[in-house]
Coordinates of C-alpha atoms in Angstrom, one line a residue:
Chain I
M5 CA -2.7 -21.4 46.4
S6 CA -0.9 -24.7 45.6
G7 CA -2.5 -26.6 42.7
A8 CA -4.1 -23.5 41.2
P9 CA -3.0 -22.8 37.6
R10 CA -0.3 -20.2 37.4
E11 CA -0.7 -19.7 33.7
W12 CA -3.9 -19.3 31.6
R13 CA -4.1 -19.6 27.8
G14 CA -6.5 -17.5 25.7
R15 CA -6.6 -15.8 22.4
A16 CA -4.0 -13.2 21.5
I17 CA -5.7 -10.1 20.2
V18 CA -3.3 -7.2 20.6
R19 CA 0.4 -7.8 20.7
G20 CA 2.8 -6.7 23.5
R21 CA 3.6 -7.7 27.0
A22 CA 2.8 -5.9 30.3
S23 CA 2.4 -6.7 33.9
G24 CA 0.4 -5.2 36.8
P25 CA -2.0 -5.9 39.6
A26 CA -5.2 -7.7 38.6
L27 CA -8.4 -5.6 38.5
P28 CA -11.2 -8.2 38.0
S29 CA -14.8 -7.2 37.1
R30 CA -18.0 -9.1 36.3
T31 CA -19.6 -6.2 34.3
A32 CA -19.0 -5.2 30.7
F33 CA -16.8 -2.1 30.4
S34 CA -17.3 1.0 28.2
F35 CA -14.2 3.1 27.5
L36 CA -16.5 5.9 26.5
G37 CA -17.8 7.0 29.9
D38 CA -16.8 4.3 32.4
A39 CA -13.3 5.7 33.1
D40 CA -12.4 9.3 33.9
I41 CA -9.6 10.3 31.5
R42 CA -7.7 12.6 34.0
S43 CA -7.7 10.2 36.9
G44 CA -8.3 6.7 35.6
A45 CA -11.1 6.4 38.2
V46 CA -14.1 4.2 37.2
V47 CA -17.1 6.5 37.2
G48 CA -19.6 4.5 35.2
E49 CA -22.7 3.6 37.2
M50 CA -23.0 0.3 35.4
S51 CA -19.5 -0.9 36.3
D52 CA -18.9 -2.9 39.5
L53 CA -15.4 -1.3 39.5
R54 CA -17.0 2.1 40.3
G55 CA -14.6 4.0 42.6
Q56 CA -11.5 2.0 41.7
S57 CA -8.8 3.0 39.3
V58 CA -7.8 1.3 36.1
T59 CA -4.4 3.0 36.0
G60 CA -1.5 0.6 35.8
K61 CA -3.9 -2.4 36.2
V62 CA -4.5 -5.5 34.3
L63 CA -8.2 -4.8 33.6
I64 CA -10.2 -8.1 33.5
V65 CA -13.7 -7.7 32.1
P66 CA -16.1 -10.1 30.5
A67 CA -16.8 -7.8 27.5
T68 CA -16.5 -4.3 26.3
R69 CA -19.7 -2.3 25.7
G70 CA -20.1 -0.9 22.2
S71 CA -19.2 2.5 21.1
A72 CA -17.4 3.6 17.9
G73 CA -15.6 6.2 20.0
A74 CA -13.9 3.8 22.4
W75 CA -10.6 3.9 20.7
R76 CA -10.3 7.6 21.4
F77 CA -10.9 7.3 25.1
L78 CA -8.5 4.4 25.5
Y79 CA -5.9 6.6 23.7
Q80 CA -6.8 9.5 25.9
L81 CA -6.2 7.4 29.0
K82 CA -2.8 6.5 27.5
Q83 CA -2.0 10.2 26.8
H84 CA -2.9 11.1 30.4
N85 CA -0.9 8.1 31.7
T86 CA -4.0 6.8 33.4
H87 CA -4.5 3.7 31.2
P88 CA -4.7 0.1 32.2
V89 CA -1.4 -1.7 31.2
A90 CA -3.3 -4.7 29.7
I91 CA -6.8 -5.9 29.1
V92 CA -8.2 -9.4 29.5
T93 CA -11.7 -10.2 28.2
D94 CA -14.0 -13.2 27.5
D95 CA -15.8 -12.0 24.4
L96 CA -13.9 -10.5 21.5
P97 CA -13.6 -6.8 22.3
D98 CA -15.2 -4.2 19.9
P99 CA -13.1 -3.3 16.9
S100 CA -12.9 0.2 18.2
V101 CA -11.3 -1.0 21.5
V102 CA -8.9 -3.2 19.5
Q103 CA -7.9 -0.1 17.4
G104 CA -7.4 2.0 20.6
A105 CA -5.3 -0.7 22.2
I106 CA -3.0 -1.2 19.1
L107 CA -2.6 2.6 19.0
S108 CA -1.9 2.8 22.7
E109 CA 0.3 -0.3 22.9
V110 CA -2.0 -2.0 25.5
P111 CA -1.9 -5.8 25.0
I112 CA -5.2 -7.7 24.9
V113 CA -5.9 -11.3 25.5
S114 CA -9.5 -12.7 25.2
G115 CA -11.3 -15.9 26.1
M116 CA -10.4 -16.2 29.8
A117 CA -11.8 -13.3 31.9
K118 CA -14.4 -15.2 33.9
Q119 CA -12.0 -18.0 34.7
L120 CA -9.3 -15.5 35.7
A121 CA -11.7 -13.4 37.8
A122 CA -12.7 -16.6 39.7
E123 CA -9.1 -17.8 40.2
V124 CA -7.0 -14.7 41.0
A125 CA -7.5 -12.1 43.8
A126 CA -7.7 -8.4 43.1
G127 CA -4.2 -7.0 43.2
A128 CA -2.5 -10.3 42.3
M129 CA 0.5 -9.5 40.0
L130 CA -0.1 -10.7 36.5
E131 CA 1.9 -10.7 33.3
V132 CA -0.1 -10.5 30.1
D133 CA 1.5 -11.7 26.9
G134 CA -0.5 -10.5 23.9
D135 CA 1.8 -12.3 21.4
E136 CA 1.3 -15.7 23.0
G137 CA -2.2 -15.2 24.3
T138 CA -1.3 -16.0 27.8
V139 CA -1.6 -14.6 31.3
R140 CA 0.8 -15.6 34.0
L141 CA 0.7 -15.2 37.8
L142 CA 3.9 -13.6 38.9
Chain E
M200 CA -4.3 -13.9 6.9
E201 CA -3.6 -14.0 3.2
L202 CA -1.7 -10.9 2.0
S203 CA -1.4 -9.6 -1.5
D204 CA 2.0 -8.5 -3.1
H205 CA 1.0 -4.9 -2.4
D206 CA 0.2 -5.7 1.3
R207 CA 3.6 -7.4 1.7
A208 CA 5.5 -4.6 0.0
L209 CA 4.0 -2.1 2.4
L210 CA 4.8 -4.4 5.3
D211 CA 8.4 -4.6 4.1
G212 CA 8.6 -0.8 4.1
R213 CA 8.7 -0.2 0.4
D214 CA 6.7 3.0 0.8
G215 CA 8.3 4.2 4.0
P216 CA 7.6 3.9 7.7
V217 CA 3.9 5.1 7.8
P218 CA 2.5 2.6 5.3
R219 CA 4.4 -0.1 7.1
Q220 CA 3.0 1.0 10.5
A221 CA -0.5 1.2 9.0
M222 CA -0.2 -2.3 7.4
E223 CA 1.1 -3.8 10.6
A224 CA -1.8 -2.4 12.5
L225 CA -4.4 -3.4 9.9
I226 CA -3.1 -7.0 9.9
Q227 CA -3.3 -7.1 13.7
L228 CA -6.9 -5.9 13.5
G229 CA -7.7 -8.4 10.8
E230 CA -6.3 -11.3 12.7
A231 CA -8.3 -10.3 15.8
F232 CA -11.5 -10.6 13.7
D233 CA -10.5 -13.7 11.6
A234 CA -10.4 -11.7 8.4
P235 CA -9.3 -14.1 5.6
D236 CA -7.6 -11.3 3.6
M237 CA -7.9 -7.6 2.8
V238 CA -10.2 -5.7 0.4
D239 CA -9.3 -2.7 -1.8
I240 CA -10.7 0.5 -0.3
G241 CA -12.2 3.1 -2.7
Y242 CA -12.6 6.0 -0.2
A243 CA -12.0 6.8 3.5
H244 CA -13.6 9.3 5.8
V245 CA -11.0 9.8 8.5
H246 CA -10.2 11.3 11.9
A247 CA -9.5 15.0 11.8
G248 CA -7.1 15.1 14.7
M249 CA -9.0 16.8 17.4
A250 CA -7.7 19.8 19.4
M251 CA -10.0 19.0 22.4
Y252 CA -8.1 15.7 22.9
L253 CA -4.6 15.7 24.4
G254 CA -2.0 14.7 21.9
D255 CA -4.5 14.0 19.2
V256 CA -3.6 16.6 16.6
E257 CA -0.1 15.4 17.1
L258 CA -1.1 11.9 15.9
M259 CA -1.9 13.4 12.5
E260 CA 1.2 15.6 12.5
D261 CA 3.3 12.5 13.2
L262 CA 1.9 10.7 10.2
A263 CA 2.3 13.8 7.9
G264 CA 5.8 14.6 9.3
K265 CA 6.9 11.1 8.3
G266 CA 5.8 11.7 4.7
A267 CA 2.5 9.8 4.7
Q268 CA 0.3 10.3 1.6
M269 CA -3.3 9.2 1.1
R270 CA -3.5 6.5 -1.5
V271 CA -7.3 6.8 -2.0
P272 CA -9.7 9.7 -1.9
V273 CA -10.0 10.8 1.7
S274 CA -12.3 13.3 3.5
T275 CA -11.8 14.6 7.0
N276 CA -14.3 14.2 9.9
I277 CA -15.7 17.0 12.1
A278 CA -13.3 18.9 14.2
N279 CA -13.3 20.9 17.5
A280 CA -13.4 24.5 16.2
D281 CA -14.4 26.5 13.1
M282 CA -10.9 27.0 11.7
G283 CA -11.9 30.1 9.8
N284 CA -14.1 31.8 12.3
W285 CA -13.7 30.5 15.8
Q286 CA -14.7 33.8 17.3
D287 CA -18.4 33.2 16.5
T288 CA -18.4 30.3 18.9
H289 CA -16.3 32.2 21.5
A290 CA -13.7 29.4 21.2
P291 CA -10.2 30.2 22.7
E292 CA -7.8 31.2 20.0
G293 CA -5.2 28.6 21.2
L294 CA -7.7 25.8 20.5
A295 CA -8.4 27.1 17.0
R296 CA -4.7 27.5 16.2
L297 CA -4.1 23.9 17.4
Q298 CA -7.0 22.7 15.3
Q299 CA -5.5 24.5 12.2
R300 CA -2.4 22.4 12.7
A301 CA -4.5 19.3 11.9
E302 CA -5.8 21.1 8.8
Q303 CA -2.2 21.6 7.7
A304 CA -1.2 18.0 8.4
H305 CA -4.1 16.7 6.3
K306 CA -3.3 19.1 3.5
A307 CA 0.2 17.7 3.4
M308 CA -1.2 14.1 3.2
G309 CA -3.6 14.9 0.4
S310 CA -6.8 14.7 2.3
A311 CA -9.8 16.7 1.1
N312 CA -10.4 18.9 4.1
C313 CA -14.1 19.2 4.6
F314 CA -14.1 18.6 8.4
T315 CA -17.7 17.3 8.6
C316 CA -19.9 14.5 9.7
T317 CA -21.7 14.7 6.3
P318 CA -18.9 14.5 3.7
Y319 CA -21.5 13.4 1.1
W320 CA -23.0 16.9 1.1
A321 CA -19.5 18.1 0.3
G322 CA -19.3 15.8 -2.7
H323 CA -17.9 12.5 -1.3
W324 CA -20.3 10.0 -2.6
P325 CA -19.1 6.4 -2.6
T326 CA -21.1 4.1 -4.8
W327 CA -22.5 0.6 -4.8
N328 CA -20.1 -2.3 -3.9
M329 CA -17.3 0.0 -3.0
H330 CA -15.4 -0.9 0.2
I331 CA -14.8 2.2 2.2
A332 CA -13.7 3.0 5.8
S333 CA -15.3 5.6 7.9
I334 CA -14.7 7.0 11.4
E335 CA -18.1 8.6 11.5
S336 CA -21.0 6.2 12.3
G337 CA -23.4 8.5 10.4
V338 CA -21.3 8.1 7.3
T339 CA -21.1 4.4 7.8
I340 CA -24.8 3.9 8.0
F341 CA -25.6 6.3 5.0
A342 CA -23.0 4.5 2.9
N343 CA -24.2 1.0 3.7
S344 CA -27.9 1.7 3.6
V345 CA -28.4 4.5 1.0
L346 CA -25.4 4.3 -1.3
G347 CA -24.7 0.6 -1.2
A348 CA -21.0 1.0 -0.3
K349 CA -19.6 -1.3 2.4
S350 CA -18.3 0.0 5.6
N351 CA -17.8 -0.9 9.3
R352 CA -18.2 1.5 12.1
D353 CA -14.6 2.4 12.3
G354 CA -12.2 4.3 14.5
F355 CA -8.7 5.7 14.0
F356 CA -7.8 2.9 11.5
A357 CA -9.8 4.6 8.7
V358 CA -6.7 6.7 8.4
Y359 CA -4.6 3.6 7.9
A360 CA -7.1 2.5 5.2
G361 CA -6.6 5.8 3.5
I362 CA -2.9 5.5 3.6
T363 CA -2.7 1.8 2.4
G364 CA -5.9 1.6 0.3
R365 CA -6.6 -1.7 2.1
Y366 CA -8.7 -3.0 5.0
P367 CA -9.3 -6.4 6.5
R368 CA -12.3 -8.2 5.2
F369 CA -14.6 -8.6 8.3
G370 CA -17.9 -7.3 9.5
L371 CA -19.9 -5.5 6.8
H372 CA -17.2 -6.0 4.2
L373 CA -18.5 -9.6 4.1
D374 CA -21.8 -10.0 2.1
S375 CA -22.8 -12.7 4.5
K376 CA -23.0 -10.1 7.3
R377 CA -25.1 -7.7 5.3
K378 CA -28.4 -9.4 6.2
A379 CA -31.4 -8.2 8.2
T380 CA -31.5 -9.3 11.8
H381 CA -34.8 -7.6 12.7
R382 CA -38.0 -6.5 11.1
A383 CA -39.0 -2.9 12.0
V384 CA -42.6 -2.1 11.1
V385 CA -43.1 1.7 11.0
E386 CA -46.7 2.7 11.9
A387 CA -45.6 6.2 12.9
K388 CA -46.0 9.0 10.4
P389 CA -42.8 10.9 10.5
E390 CA -42.8 14.5 9.2
G391 CA -39.5 16.3 8.7
T392 CA -35.9 15.4 9.5
T393 CA -36.3 15.7 13.3
D394 CA -39.0 13.1 13.3
F395 CA -36.7 10.8 11.3
T396 CA -33.9 11.2 13.8
A397 CA -36.4 10.2 16.5
L398 CA -37.8 7.3 14.5
G399 CA -34.2 6.1 13.9
Y400 CA -33.4 6.6 17.6
A401 CA -36.4 4.5 18.6
I402 CA -35.4 1.7 16.2
G403 CA -31.7 1.7 17.2
A404 CA -32.6 1.4 20.9
E405 CA -34.4 -1.9 20.1
V406 CA -32.1 -3.3 17.5
T407 CA -28.8 -2.3 19.2
N408 CA -26.1 -3.8 16.9
G409 CA -28.5 -5.5 14.5
I410 CA -29.6 -4.7 10.9
P411 CA -33.3 -3.7 10.7
W412 CA -35.4 -4.4 7.7
I413 CA -37.7 -1.4 7.6
G414 CA -41.3 -1.6 6.3
G415 CA -44.4 0.6 6.5
L416 CA -43.1 4.0 5.5
A417 CA -45.8 5.7 3.4
A418 CA -43.3 7.3 1.0
R419 CA -39.7 7.2 0.0
P420 CA -37.9 9.5 2.5
D421 CA -35.8 12.3 0.8
L422 CA -32.0 12.3 1.1
D423 CA -32.0 14.5 4.3
E424 CA -34.6 12.3 5.9
L425 CA -32.6 9.1 5.0
D426 CA -29.6 10.8 6.6
A427 CA -31.6 11.7 9.7
L428 CA -33.0 8.2 10.0
G429 CA -29.6 6.6 9.9
V430 CA -27.9 8.9 12.4
G431 CA -30.7 8.3 14.8
M432 CA -30.2 4.6 14.7
A433 CA -26.4 4.9 14.9
T434 CA -26.7 7.0 18.0
S435 CA -29.1 5.0 20.2
G436 CA -27.7 1.7 19.0
G437 CA -24.6 0.4 17.3
V438 CA -26.5 0.1 14.0
A439 CA -24.2 0.3 11.0
M440 CA -26.8 -0.6 8.3
F441 CA -30.5 -0.6 7.7
I442 CA -32.4 -2.2 4.8
L443 CA -35.2 -0.1 3.3
P444 CA -36.4 -1.8 0.1
G445 CA -36.5 0.6 -2.8
V446 CA -33.7 2.6 -1.3
T447 CA -31.0 0.2 -0.1
P448 CA -29.0 -1.4 -3.0
P449 CA -29.7 -3.9 -4.3
Y450 CA -33.2 -4.3 -2.7
T451 CA -36.0 -3.2 -5.0
E452 CA -39.4 -2.0 -3.7
D453 CA -41.0 -5.4 -4.6
S454 CA -38.2 -7.3 -3.0
E455 CA -39.4 -10.3 -1.1
A456 CA -40.1 -9.4 2.5
A457 CA -37.6 -10.0 5.3
P458 CA -37.4 -13.6 6.4
E459 CA -40.4 -14.5 8.5
N460 CA -38.6 -15.7 11.6
L461 CA -36.8 -12.4 12.4
P462 CA -37.6 -10.7 15.7
S463 CA -40.1 -7.9 14.9
L464 CA -40.7 -4.5 16.4
T465 CA -43.4 -1.9 15.7
I466 CA -42.7 1.8 16.0
R467 CA -45.8 3.9 16.5
D468 CA -46.3 7.7 16.8
A469 CA -46.2 7.3 20.6
D470 CA -42.7 5.8 20.4
V471 CA -41.4 8.7 18.3
R472 CA -43.1 11.1 20.7
R473 CA -41.4 9.4 23.7
I474 CA -38.0 10.3 22.2
Y475 CA -39.0 14.0 22.2
D476 CA -40.1 13.6 25.8
E477 CA -36.8 12.0 26.8
F478 CA -34.9 15.0 25.3
C479 CA -37.1 17.8 26.6
T480 CA -35.4 18.3 30.0
G481 CA -34.9 22.1 29.9
A482 CA -37.2 24.9 31.0
A483 CA -39.3 26.4 28.1
E484 CA -38.2 30.0 28.6
D485 CA -34.6 29.5 29.7
F486 CA -32.4 28.5 26.8
D487 CA -29.3 30.2 25.5
I488 CA -28.6 28.4 22.2
V489 CA -30.9 27.1 19.4
H490 CA -29.0 24.7 17.1
L491 CA -29.8 23.6 13.6
G492 CA -27.7 21.3 11.5
C493 CA -27.1 17.9 13.1
P494 CA -25.8 16.2 11.2
H495 CA -24.1 19.0 9.3
A496 CA -26.7 20.7 7.1
S497 CA -27.1 19.9 3.4
F498 CA -27.6 22.6 0.7
E499 CA -31.3 21.8 0.7
E500 CA -31.5 22.3 4.5
M501 CA -29.7 25.6 4.1
K502 CA -32.4 26.7 1.6
H503 CA -35.0 25.7 4.2
Y504 CA -33.3 27.6 7.0
A505 CA -33.0 30.7 4.8
A506 CA -36.7 30.6 3.9
L507 CA -37.7 30.1 7.6
L508 CA -35.5 33.0 8.7
D509 CA -36.2 35.4 5.9
G510 CA -37.3 38.7 7.4
R511 CA -37.2 37.3 11.0
K512 CA -35.0 38.3 13.9
V513 CA -33.4 36.0 16.5
R514 CA -34.4 37.3 20.0
D515 CA -31.8 39.2 22.0
G516 CA -29.9 37.0 24.4
I517 CA -30.4 33.9 22.3
E518 CA -27.8 32.5 19.8
L519 CA -29.1 30.6 16.8
W520 CA -26.4 28.3 15.4
V521 CA -26.5 26.7 11.9
T522 CA -23.8 24.2 11.5
T523 CA -22.7 22.8 8.2
N524 CA -19.5 22.0 6.4
R525 CA -17.3 24.7 4.7
H526 CA -18.2 23.6 1.2
V527 CA -22.0 23.7 1.7
R528 CA -21.5 27.1 3.4
Q529 CA -19.7 28.3 0.3
M530 CA -22.5 26.9 -1.9
A531 CA -25.1 28.6 0.3
A532 CA -23.2 31.9 0.0
D533 CA -23.0 31.6 -3.8
A534 CA -26.7 30.9 -3.9
G535 CA -27.5 34.0 -1.8
L536 CA -28.8 31.9 1.2
L537 CA -26.4 33.2 3.8
G538 CA -27.9 36.7 3.6
P539 CA -31.3 36.1 5.2
I540 CA -29.8 33.7 7.7
L541 CA -27.1 36.2 8.9
A542 CA -29.5 39.2 8.7
A543 CA -31.8 37.4 11.1
G544 CA -28.8 37.3 13.5
A545 CA -28.0 33.6 13.2
K546 CA -24.5 32.3 13.0
V547 CA -23.3 29.9 10.3
I548 CA -20.6 27.7 11.7
A549 CA -18.4 25.2 9.8
D550 CA -16.0 22.4 10.9
T551 CA -17.7 21.8 14.2
C552 CA -21.0 21.8 16.2
P553 CA -22.1 22.3 19.8
I554 CA -21.2 18.7 20.9
S555 CA -17.9 18.8 19.0
C556 CA -16.6 22.2 20.1
H557 CA -15.2 23.5 23.4
F558 CA -18.5 22.9 25.2
A559 CA -17.7 19.3 25.8
R560 CA -17.0 18.4 29.4
T561 CA -15.9 14.9 28.8
C562 CA -12.7 16.0 27.1
S563 CA -9.4 16.8 28.7
P564 CA -7.5 19.1 26.4
D565 CA -4.0 20.5 27.0
P566 CA -4.5 22.9 30.0
T567 CA -2.4 25.6 28.3
L568 CA -5.1 26.1 25.7
G569 CA -7.3 27.8 28.3
V570 CA -10.5 25.8 27.4
V571 CA -13.2 26.5 29.9
P572 CA -16.6 25.0 28.9
P573 CA -19.3 27.7 29.4
Q574 CA -22.2 27.2 31.8
L575 CA -25.1 26.8 29.5
R576 CA -28.7 26.7 30.6
T577 CA -30.4 24.7 27.8
I578 CA -29.8 24.0 24.1
V579 CA -32.8 23.8 21.8
V580 CA -32.0 21.1 19.2
D581 CA -33.7 19.7 16.1
S582 CA -31.9 16.3 16.1
A583 CA -32.1 13.3 18.5
K584 CA -28.4 12.7 17.9
Q585 CA -27.4 16.2 19.0
A586 CA -29.7 15.9 22.0
R587 CA -28.2 12.7 23.2
Y588 CA -24.6 14.0 23.1
V589 CA -25.5 17.4 24.5
R590 CA -26.8 15.4 27.5
D591 CA -23.8 13.0 27.6
M592 CA -20.9 15.3 26.6
I593 CA -22.0 18.9 27.5
H594 CA -24.0 17.8 30.6
C595 CA -26.7 20.4 29.8
P596 CA -30.5 20.1 29.4
T597 CA -32.0 20.0 26.0
L598 CA -35.3 20.8 24.3
L599 CA -35.9 18.7 21.2
T600 CA -38.3 20.0 18.5
S601 CA -38.8 20.2 14.8
T602 CA -36.6 22.6 12.7
E603 CA -39.5 25.0 12.0
R604 CA -40.4 25.1 15.7
A605 CA -36.8 25.5 16.7
V606 CA -36.6 28.6 14.5
E607 CA -39.9 29.9 16.1
S608 CA -38.4 29.3 19.5
A609 CA -35.3 31.3 18.6
V610 CA -37.4 34.2 17.3
S611 CA -40.0 34.3 20.1
G612 CA -37.7 33.4 23.0
R613 CA -40.2 30.8 24.1
F614 CA -39.8 27.1 23.3
V615 CA -42.3 25.7 20.8
P616 CA -42.7 22.0 21.4
R617 CA -43.2 19.4 18.6
F618 CA -46.2 17.9 20.5

């Protein structure tokens, strides 16, 4: 992939750094209902990730779907050790998702999900830097 | 983000590790949403610490153990078991004991322990122009739309607002965001709180995250109906505020109408009826539980239930649950209202409700608690909010009807539909 950008710059939302394989999606994600707490498997019928696991992944989604309870489910994924290690979005995520991510120490960068989903393959190793607002291909 | 001397002092650890942690988190949240500064919080309705969620009670114990104290008046949200009488709901004792640990943690932090989704009926009544934080979406919409306080739909960070007395100025803390986005014309003629939950549910489904300007209601809804209207909207959509002229401060009845160019929707009786149809999925003679009190019943609603049940008897094999908060239960006891309710064979349950108790299948509690959600056939409910979450969290059919007909259903053993 010579010539492809190896670093993308977006907006830092939740601090911290984490790396893992890319899990790109083109559908909005709801933490209340789309992921099974116990397994990390995506079970939501509206998600194109249905059947895959968010555990240990860099979850790349255009947006989060609204629910005031999202923070609790993201925190439950963390408690069950089934959480994504980082989240990348296009739109600003819901305040509840941001609260859950701060509580769970899951970095979030926004403003680049579509570009990233187009330019990296599923499973490519990424490092997300929630302090700088960058994603790097490892 | 501009910080006050107070904010900076907390950030520097003047008041210990928890206020510092809370301030750091609030700053991060504020920066994510471009908040220019923080506002003073006058009241917070906060997370209980929930025994059905792994490690969740421990979150509150961690704060209390580090010496956290609430800086502003704080009430606690609904919990996963009746901490004084879990036997009535057949909850495992281990779950109730774990839930009681959250009660102790909050007590140590100075929270007013009401464990309810309707803290206003327990006396927590924030007023016009007060910035507040609330974890419960029903409290948020009641505060914004009826009381004139200012609140976002919040999550765990309402606890941080309680501990610091501060919150980043974004969302509905900005006057510029407290403007109608839709005009909702109500042609329907709602009667009773269940109709108001269904009316709200129909509006919320259309408006999603917007702020509806509501016109067309024939009379000013009473407080229970306003509560029901709000929770309906907050359940089907992400609505955090409605504007009902004559009710919502500072709009008077003769306020100028909503701006002409707003998207408009009309809610007719058929639209309200459609919500009942959506949540009548169970068989009419095959229900195990009839539930009243979503959101948690007010004192006035307890009076209504007592009158409906006076001299009646709940049919064998059916449980009639009345859920309210512990303070309203005490008020009802003092007023002699529990007698007729209990004599009819109904249960009066505090701190929790069907969707918040060990019935939920979407939770993954500590396996050692021995929580096994029971196999339920159908729950009869008198609230569109309860119906929605019975479906989504308990995965059980529902039968939605009015309060009066729900009581008739419990007595006769045969479901009495609203329509």
